[in-house]
Amino acid sequence: MNQKVNAPTQFEFDGAYIGQFGGQFVPQLLMPALQQLNKAFEASLVDNDFQTELKRLLKEYAGRPTPVTECTSYARINQSRIFLKREDLLHGGAHKTNQVLAQALLAKKMGKHRIIAETGAGQHGVATALACALLGLKATIYMGKKDCDRQAPNVFRMQLMGAEVIPVDNGSASLKDAINESLRDWASSYETTHYLLGTVAGPAPFPKMVRTFQKIIGEEAKQQMKELIGQLPDAVIACVGGGSNAIGIFADFIKDEQVRLIGVEPAGKGLDTNAHGATLLKGHEGILHGARTYVMQDKEGQVQESHSVSAGLDYPAVGPEHVHLMTSGRAEYVSVTDEEALEAFQELSKSEGIIPALESSHALAYAKKLAAESTEPLNILVNLSGRGDKDLAHVMSILNSSN
Amino acid sequence: MRYNKLFNSLKERNQLAYIPFLLLGDPTEELSLKLIDTLVKNGADALELGFAFSDPVADGPVIQAASLRPLTNGFYVDAGFKLISQVRAKYPDLPIGILTYANLVFAPGIEQFYDKAARSGVDSVLIADCPVEERDLFSAAARNCSIDTVYIAPPDAGPSSLELIANYSQGYTYVLSRKGITGTENSQQETGTDLIEQLKQLQAPPLVQGFGISKPEHVLQAAEAGVDGIITGSAIVNLINEHYNTPDKMLDLVADYAKTMSDAAHNARHQLKMVHTIEKGSNYVDSGNNQTAAAGNGTAS
């Protein structure tokens, strides 16, 4: 940490903002929808029926708590121990299901019967589709055309569960464009429709709400680490696209200053190329999708296209709380290339019998680096945010073409 | 001041303002200037000029498609301000508004943006993704450069938002005809006289209606509802989308269209036999009061 943590409230949201980041930079038209959502969200926090129902769904339907697994051989360098928080075992195959179930319940409370969502890798889309199938809501998923192609199995999964998937072909045909399309849909449909945003980005209350519904990851993991090793981990590592799995595992550790929080951004083909998605490391402060945050952009403010081998990290902005965690010095942000992530993807599969999502492979790759660089043995907790089944065809084609 | 003068003189003539929207630099810098000349020649009372943005979330397919042309040509914000300077030199009294997105104002530095706007002769700035609730980020810079800030009054705004919009909007108030994004596909008018009446009660600056207004009959509906002007956007941009490869034809079609719409705007109240009554709270008659109210908020134009 570069800076002392000043006050316990420094890392809490104050209205729409955390530090100077966040806000509600949306067309005036959408303000009533955000205000209604904020009210419903705040009420849900003290609504016992809501909390009981959510807990029940998380346990009986989604399979919480997820275990923490210690790696037998992956990255066991210098006697460091690597622990995986197994969000890949959550129903749906990724951490996304946690907060989707909560928002879907909220939508029902608000009397909305249609859900729209954006998706990058398709994991948020799949989670939204399953929650809507379960709760009897109609789901429309916007997905970049490019992502539909590289995540084809997830498109089919969504459709099987009754969701309509709309490929978005404008802009970079990727996650940011799917968010644009969702916001456009919401501008005319908000009376009957809830926009179920999938990450800690976007206008308030989304960053705070998604954090609140994802922080169960870190709460469980903290308890599990205490049981496993009798102490807190030295470092917690998670990949960062929009940043929901990272916030989810970080949140409960923020006040434990001795625990290093490390977010891993996609360096794509390298930070010195234009083909990466390292918004925090290489972007600048800006305003996108409703939030004052960091954005990959040119000097006049046009948003640039990001790149990552993993669709879920391919986003030229980032959740405002990460910017706050970085600029305040509480969390560190690093990056991992496509190639390094692909290596970790294969290595974990081979050494542990666990096929990680390409997104999570970024966190795994950095855990190995950290263990190798450390002079002392470390206890490292990695959020294994999703499983890699969705990536099989994509990785197979990359590996075949490079042979 | 240019807006005040315009709306007062239109009031005397019992006419609605016709304010067309164009994207700056679309399809090219040269044609963009010619299009502006064409609009002014055919009855435009003021201009609403947009900067192309990579992520226009408030815009429908027509303006999204058009935005790609200036972006592909590298015609960005600085080029846009240069073009506006030329328009200003030609038309010293024409009110010119900018319609843009927050990141284009934020990225170059908020002060610099408003400074450039003022130097190029801009009267007002409307940021499509900055609701009145977030005004603090931009308002000081706008005020220091004497640029009016226009806010949008949407159909479902709650009473407290409406009050803020009426208080803080300067130059004019952009009244939305309906929910949704820009475009002509959906021309259903949802804005009832209720919203218009409330805004008048709150002494909002002149009410200019936009979104989905593309035909003379929409102008009549807007006039009947009691607004002071209309904005057309996607209809003209659509003509450009379809005909930019044949510039002469494009300019002719835009000329015809602008003439039709400006005639509709200028004749609507006469056609409906409406007269301006001198009543308390009227935004025309009490423009002096309105200025005072605005000045009270530190937002005098």
JSON list of C-alpha atoms in Angstrom, two decimals, chain B residues 118-216:
[
{"chain": "B", "resi": 118, "resn": "ALA", "atom": "CA", "xyz": [-17.07, 30.35, -26.42]},
{"chain": "B", "resi": 119, "resn": "ARG", "atom": "CA", "xyz": [-14.27, 31.39, -28.76]},
{"chain": "B", "resi": 120, "resn": "SER", "atom": "CA", "xyz": [-15.92, 29.70, -31.72]},
{"chain": "B", "resi": 121, "resn": "GLY", "atom": "CA", "xyz": [-19.20, 31.50, -31.06]},
{"chain": "B", "resi": 122, "resn": "VAL", "atom": "CA", "xyz": [-21.32, 28.77, -29.48]},
{"chain": "B", "resi": 123, "resn": "ASP", "atom": "CA", "xyz": [-24.37, 29.90, -27.46]},
{"chain": "B", "resi": 124, "resn": "SER", "atom": "CA", "xyz": [-25.35, 26.73, -25.67]},
{"chain": "B", "resi": 125, "resn": "VAL", "atom": "CA", "xyz": [-24.16, 23.23, -24.82]},
{"chain": "B", "resi": 126, "resn": "LEU", "atom": "CA", "xyz": [-26.42, 20.26, -24.19]},
{"chain": "B", "resi": 127, "resn": "ILE", "atom": "CA", "xyz": [-24.69, 17.12, -22.89]},
{"chain": "B", "resi": 128, "resn": "ALA", "atom": "CA", "xyz": [-26.87, 14.16, -23.82]},
{"chain": "B", "resi": 129, "resn": "ASP", "atom": "CA", "xyz": [-25.64, 12.01, -20.94]},
{"chain": "B", "resi": 130, "resn": "CYS", "atom": "CA", "xyz": [-25.48, 14.61, -18.19]},
{"chain": "B", "resi": 131, "resn": "PRO", "atom": "CA", "xyz": [-28.75, 14.89, -16.28]},
{"chain": "B", "resi": 132, "resn": "VAL", "atom": "CA", "xyz": [-29.40, 18.06, -14.28]},
{"chain": "B", "resi": 133, "resn": "GLU", "atom": "CA", "xyz": [-28.60, 16.10, -11.12]},
{"chain": "B", "resi": 134, "resn": "GLU", "atom": "CA", "xyz": [-24.93, 15.86, -12.26]},
{"chain": "B", "resi": 135, "resn": "ARG", "atom": "CA", "xyz": [-24.69, 19.53, -13.32]},
{"chain": "B", "resi": 136, "resn": "ASP", "atom": "CA", "xyz": [-21.91, 20.44, -10.85]},
{"chain": "B", "resi": 137, "resn": "LEU", "atom": "CA", "xyz": [-19.17, 18.82, -12.89]},
{"chain": "B", "resi": 138, "resn": "PHE", "atom": "CA", "xyz": [-19.71, 21.17, -15.84]},
{"chain": "B", "resi": 139, "resn": "SER", "atom": "CA", "xyz": [-21.67, 24.20, -14.64]},
{"chain": "B", "resi": 140, "resn": "ALA", "atom": "CA", "xyz": [-18.84, 26.38, -13.32]},
{"chain": "B", "resi": 141, "resn": "ALA", "atom": "CA", "xyz": [-16.85, 26.12, -16.55]},
{"chain": "B", "resi": 142, "resn": "ALA", "atom": "CA", "xyz": [-19.94, 26.87, -18.63]},
{"chain": "B", "resi": 143, "resn": "ARG", "atom": "CA", "xyz": [-20.76, 29.88, -16.49]},
{"chain": "B", "resi": 144, "resn": "ASN", "atom": "CA", "xyz": [-17.21, 31.25, -16.64]},
{"chain": "B", "resi": 145, "resn": "CYS", "atom": "CA", "xyz": [-17.35, 31.13, -20.42]},
{"chain": "B", "resi": 146, "resn": "SER", "atom": "CA", "xyz": [-20.92, 32.55, -20.60]},
{"chain": "B", "resi": 147, "resn": "ILE", "atom": "CA", "xyz": [-22.19, 29.45, -22.34]},
{"chain": "B", "resi": 148, "resn": "ASP", "atom": "CA", "xyz": [-25.81, 28.47, -21.75]},
{"chain": "B", "resi": 149, "resn": "THR", "atom": "CA", "xyz": [-26.47, 24.95, -20.49]},
{"chain": "B", "resi": 150, "resn": "VAL", "atom": "CA", "xyz": [-29.54, 23.26, -21.91]},
{"chain": "B", "resi": 151, "resn": "TYR", "atom": "CA", "xyz": [-31.24, 20.42, -20.05]},
{"chain": "B", "resi": 152, "resn": "ILE", "atom": "CA", "xyz": [-33.74, 17.90, -21.31]},
{"chain": "B", "resi": 153, "resn": "ALA", "atom": "CA", "xyz": [-37.22, 17.57, -19.85]},
{"chain": "B", "resi": 154, "resn": "PRO", "atom": "CA", "xyz": [-38.38, 13.97, -20.44]},
{"chain": "B", "resi": 155, "resn": "PRO", "atom": "CA", "xyz": [-41.98, 12.74, -20.22]},
{"chain": "B", "resi": 156, "resn": "ASP", "atom": "CA", "xyz": [-41.61, 10.86, -16.89]},
{"chain": "B", "resi": 157, "resn": "ALA", "atom": "CA", "xyz": [-39.48, 13.36, -14.95]},
{"chain": "B", "resi": 158, "resn": "GLY", "atom": "CA", "xyz": [-40.59, 13.66, -11.34]},
{"chain": "B", "resi": 159, "resn": "PRO", "atom": "CA", "xyz": [-41.56, 17.03, -9.85]},
{"chain": "B", "resi": 160, "resn": "SER", "atom": "CA", "xyz": [-38.19, 17.63, -8.19]},
{"chain": "B", "resi": 161, "resn": "SER", "atom": "CA", "xyz": [-36.26, 16.90, -11.39]},
{"chain": "B", "resi": 162, "resn": "LEU", "atom": "CA", "xyz": [-38.60, 19.14, -13.39]},
{"chain": "B", "resi": 163, "resn": "GLU", "atom": "CA", "xyz": [-38.01, 21.97, -10.98]},
{"chain": "B", "resi": 164, "resn": "LEU", "atom": "CA", "xyz": [-34.23, 21.58, -11.37]},
{"chain": "B", "resi": 165, "resn": "ILE", "atom": "CA", "xyz": [-34.55, 21.41, -15.14]},
{"chain": "B", "resi": 166, "resn": "ALA", "atom": "CA", "xyz": [-36.69, 24.56, -15.24]},
{"chain": "B", "resi": 167, "resn": "ASN", "atom": "CA", "xyz": [-34.29, 26.36, -12.91]},
{"chain": "B", "resi": 168, "resn": "TYR", "atom": "CA", "xyz": [-31.03, 25.39, -14.51]},
{"chain": "B", "resi": 169, "resn": "SER", "atom": "CA", "xyz": [-31.81, 25.13, -18.22]},
{"chain": "B", "resi": 170, "resn": "GLN", "atom": "CA", "xyz": [-30.68, 28.23, -20.07]},
{"chain": "B", "resi": 171, "resn": "GLY", "atom": "CA", "xyz": [-31.39, 29.52, -23.56]},
{"chain": "B", "resi": 172, "resn": "TYR", "atom": "CA", "xyz": [-34.18, 27.04, -24.06]},
{"chain": "B", "resi": 173, "resn": "THR", "atom": "CA", "xyz": [-35.57, 23.81, -22.57]},
{"chain": "B", "resi": 174, "resn": "TYR", "atom": "CA", "xyz": [-35.34, 20.67, -24.67]},
{"chain": "B", "resi": 175, "resn": "VAL", "atom": "CA", "xyz": [-38.68, 18.91, -24.24]},
{"chain": "B", "resi": 176, "resn": "LEU", "atom": "CA", "xyz": [-38.80, 15.25, -25.22]},
{"chain": "B", "resi": 177, "resn": "SER", "atom": "CA", "xyz": [-41.80, 14.15, -27.27]},
{"chain": "B", "resi": 178, "resn": "ARG", "atom": "CA", "xyz": [-41.48, 10.61, -26.09]},
{"chain": "B", "resi": 179, "resn": "LYS", "atom": "CA", "xyz": [-39.27, 8.05, -24.40]},
{"chain": "B", "resi": 180, "resn": "GLY", "atom": "CA", "xyz": [-36.47, 6.28, -26.23]},
{"chain": "B", "resi": 181, "resn": "ILE", "atom": "CA", "xyz": [-33.59, 7.32, -28.42]},
{"chain": "B", "resi": 182, "resn": "THR", "atom": "CA", "xyz": [-33.36, 9.65, -31.42]},
{"chain": "B", "resi": 183, "resn": "GLY", "atom": "CA", "xyz": [-35.05, 8.47, -34.60]},
{"chain": "B", "resi": 184, "resn": "THR", "atom": "CA", "xyz": [-38.08, 8.84, -36.79]},
{"chain": "B", "resi": 185, "resn": "GLU", "atom": "CA", "xyz": [-39.31, 5.24, -36.53]},
{"chain": "B", "resi": 186, "resn": "ASN", "atom": "CA", "xyz": [-41.37, 6.03, -33.52]},
{"chain": "B", "resi": 187, "resn": "SER", "atom": "CA", "xyz": [-43.12, 9.36, -33.88]},
{"chain": "B", "resi": 188, "resn": "GLN", "atom": "CA", "xyz": [-45.74, 8.73, -31.24]},
{"chain": "B", "resi": 189, "resn": "GLN", "atom": "CA", "xyz": [-46.03, 11.81, -29.08]},
{"chain": "B", "resi": 190, "resn": "GLU", "atom": "CA", "xyz": [-46.36, 11.06, -25.40]},
{"chain": "B", "resi": 191, "resn": "THR", "atom": "CA", "xyz": [-45.71, 14.47, -24.01]},
{"chain": "B", "resi": 192, "resn": "GLY", "atom": "CA", "xyz": [-49.00, 15.79, -22.91]},
{"chain": "B", "resi": 193, "resn": "THR", "atom": "CA", "xyz": [-49.90, 19.34, -22.18]},
{"chain": "B", "resi": 194, "resn": "ASP", "atom": "CA", "xyz": [-49.32, 18.41, -18.53]},
{"chain": "B", "resi": 195, "resn": "LEU", "atom": "CA", "xyz": [-45.55, 18.47, -18.80]},
{"chain": "B", "resi": 196, "resn": "ILE", "atom": "CA", "xyz": [-45.65, 21.63, -20.94]},
{"chain": "B", "resi": 197, "resn": "GLU", "atom": "CA", "xyz": [-47.95, 23.34, -18.44]},
{"chain": "B", "resi": 198, "resn": "GLN", "atom": "CA", "xyz": [-45.77, 22.35, -15.51]},
{"chain": "B", "resi": 199, "resn": "LEU", "atom": "CA", "xyz": [-42.67, 23.69, -17.20]},
{"chain": "B", "resi": 200, "resn": "LYS", "atom": "CA", "xyz": [-44.43, 26.95, -17.96]},
{"chain": "B", "resi": 201, "resn": "GLN", "atom": "CA", "xyz": [-45.60, 27.19, -14.39]},
{"chain": "B", "resi": 202, "resn": "LEU", "atom": "CA", "xyz": [-42.00, 26.75, -13.30]},
{"chain": "B", "resi": 203, "resn": "GLN", "atom": "CA", "xyz": [-41.00, 29.52, -15.73]},
{"chain": "B", "resi": 204, "resn": "ALA", "atom": "CA", "xyz": [-38.65, 27.32, -17.69]},
{"chain": "B", "resi": 205, "resn": "PRO", "atom": "CA", "xyz": [-36.94, 29.00, -20.64]},
{"chain": "B", "resi": 206, "resn": "PRO", "atom": "CA", "xyz": [-38.68, 28.58, -24.03]},
{"chain": "B", "resi": 207, "resn": "LEU", "atom": "CA", "xyz": [-39.80, 25.04, -24.68]},
{"chain": "B", "resi": 208, "resn": "VAL", "atom": "CA", "xyz": [-38.41, 23.36, -27.76]},
{"chain": "B", "resi": 209, "resn": "GLN", "atom": "CA", "xyz": [-39.67, 19.91, -28.55]},
{"chain": "B", "resi": 210, "resn": "GLY", "atom": "CA", "xyz": [-37.58, 17.15, -30.13]},
{"chain": "B", "resi": 211, "resn": "PHE", "atom": "CA", "xyz": [-37.37, 13.35, -30.74]},
{"chain": "B", "resi": 212, "resn": "GLY", "atom": "CA", "xyz": [-39.62, 11.83, -33.37]},
{"chain": "B", "resi": 213, "resn": "ILE", "atom": "CA", "xyz": [-40.65, 15.10, -34.97]},
{"chain": "B", "resi": 214, "resn": "SER", "atom": "CA", "xyz": [-40.25, 14.57, -38.71]},
{"chain": "B", "resi": 215, "resn": "LYS", "atom": "CA", "xyz": [-43.48, 15.71, -40.40]},
{"chain": "B", "resi": 216, "resn": "PRO", "atom": "CA", "xyz": [-45.56, 18.89, -40.53]}
]
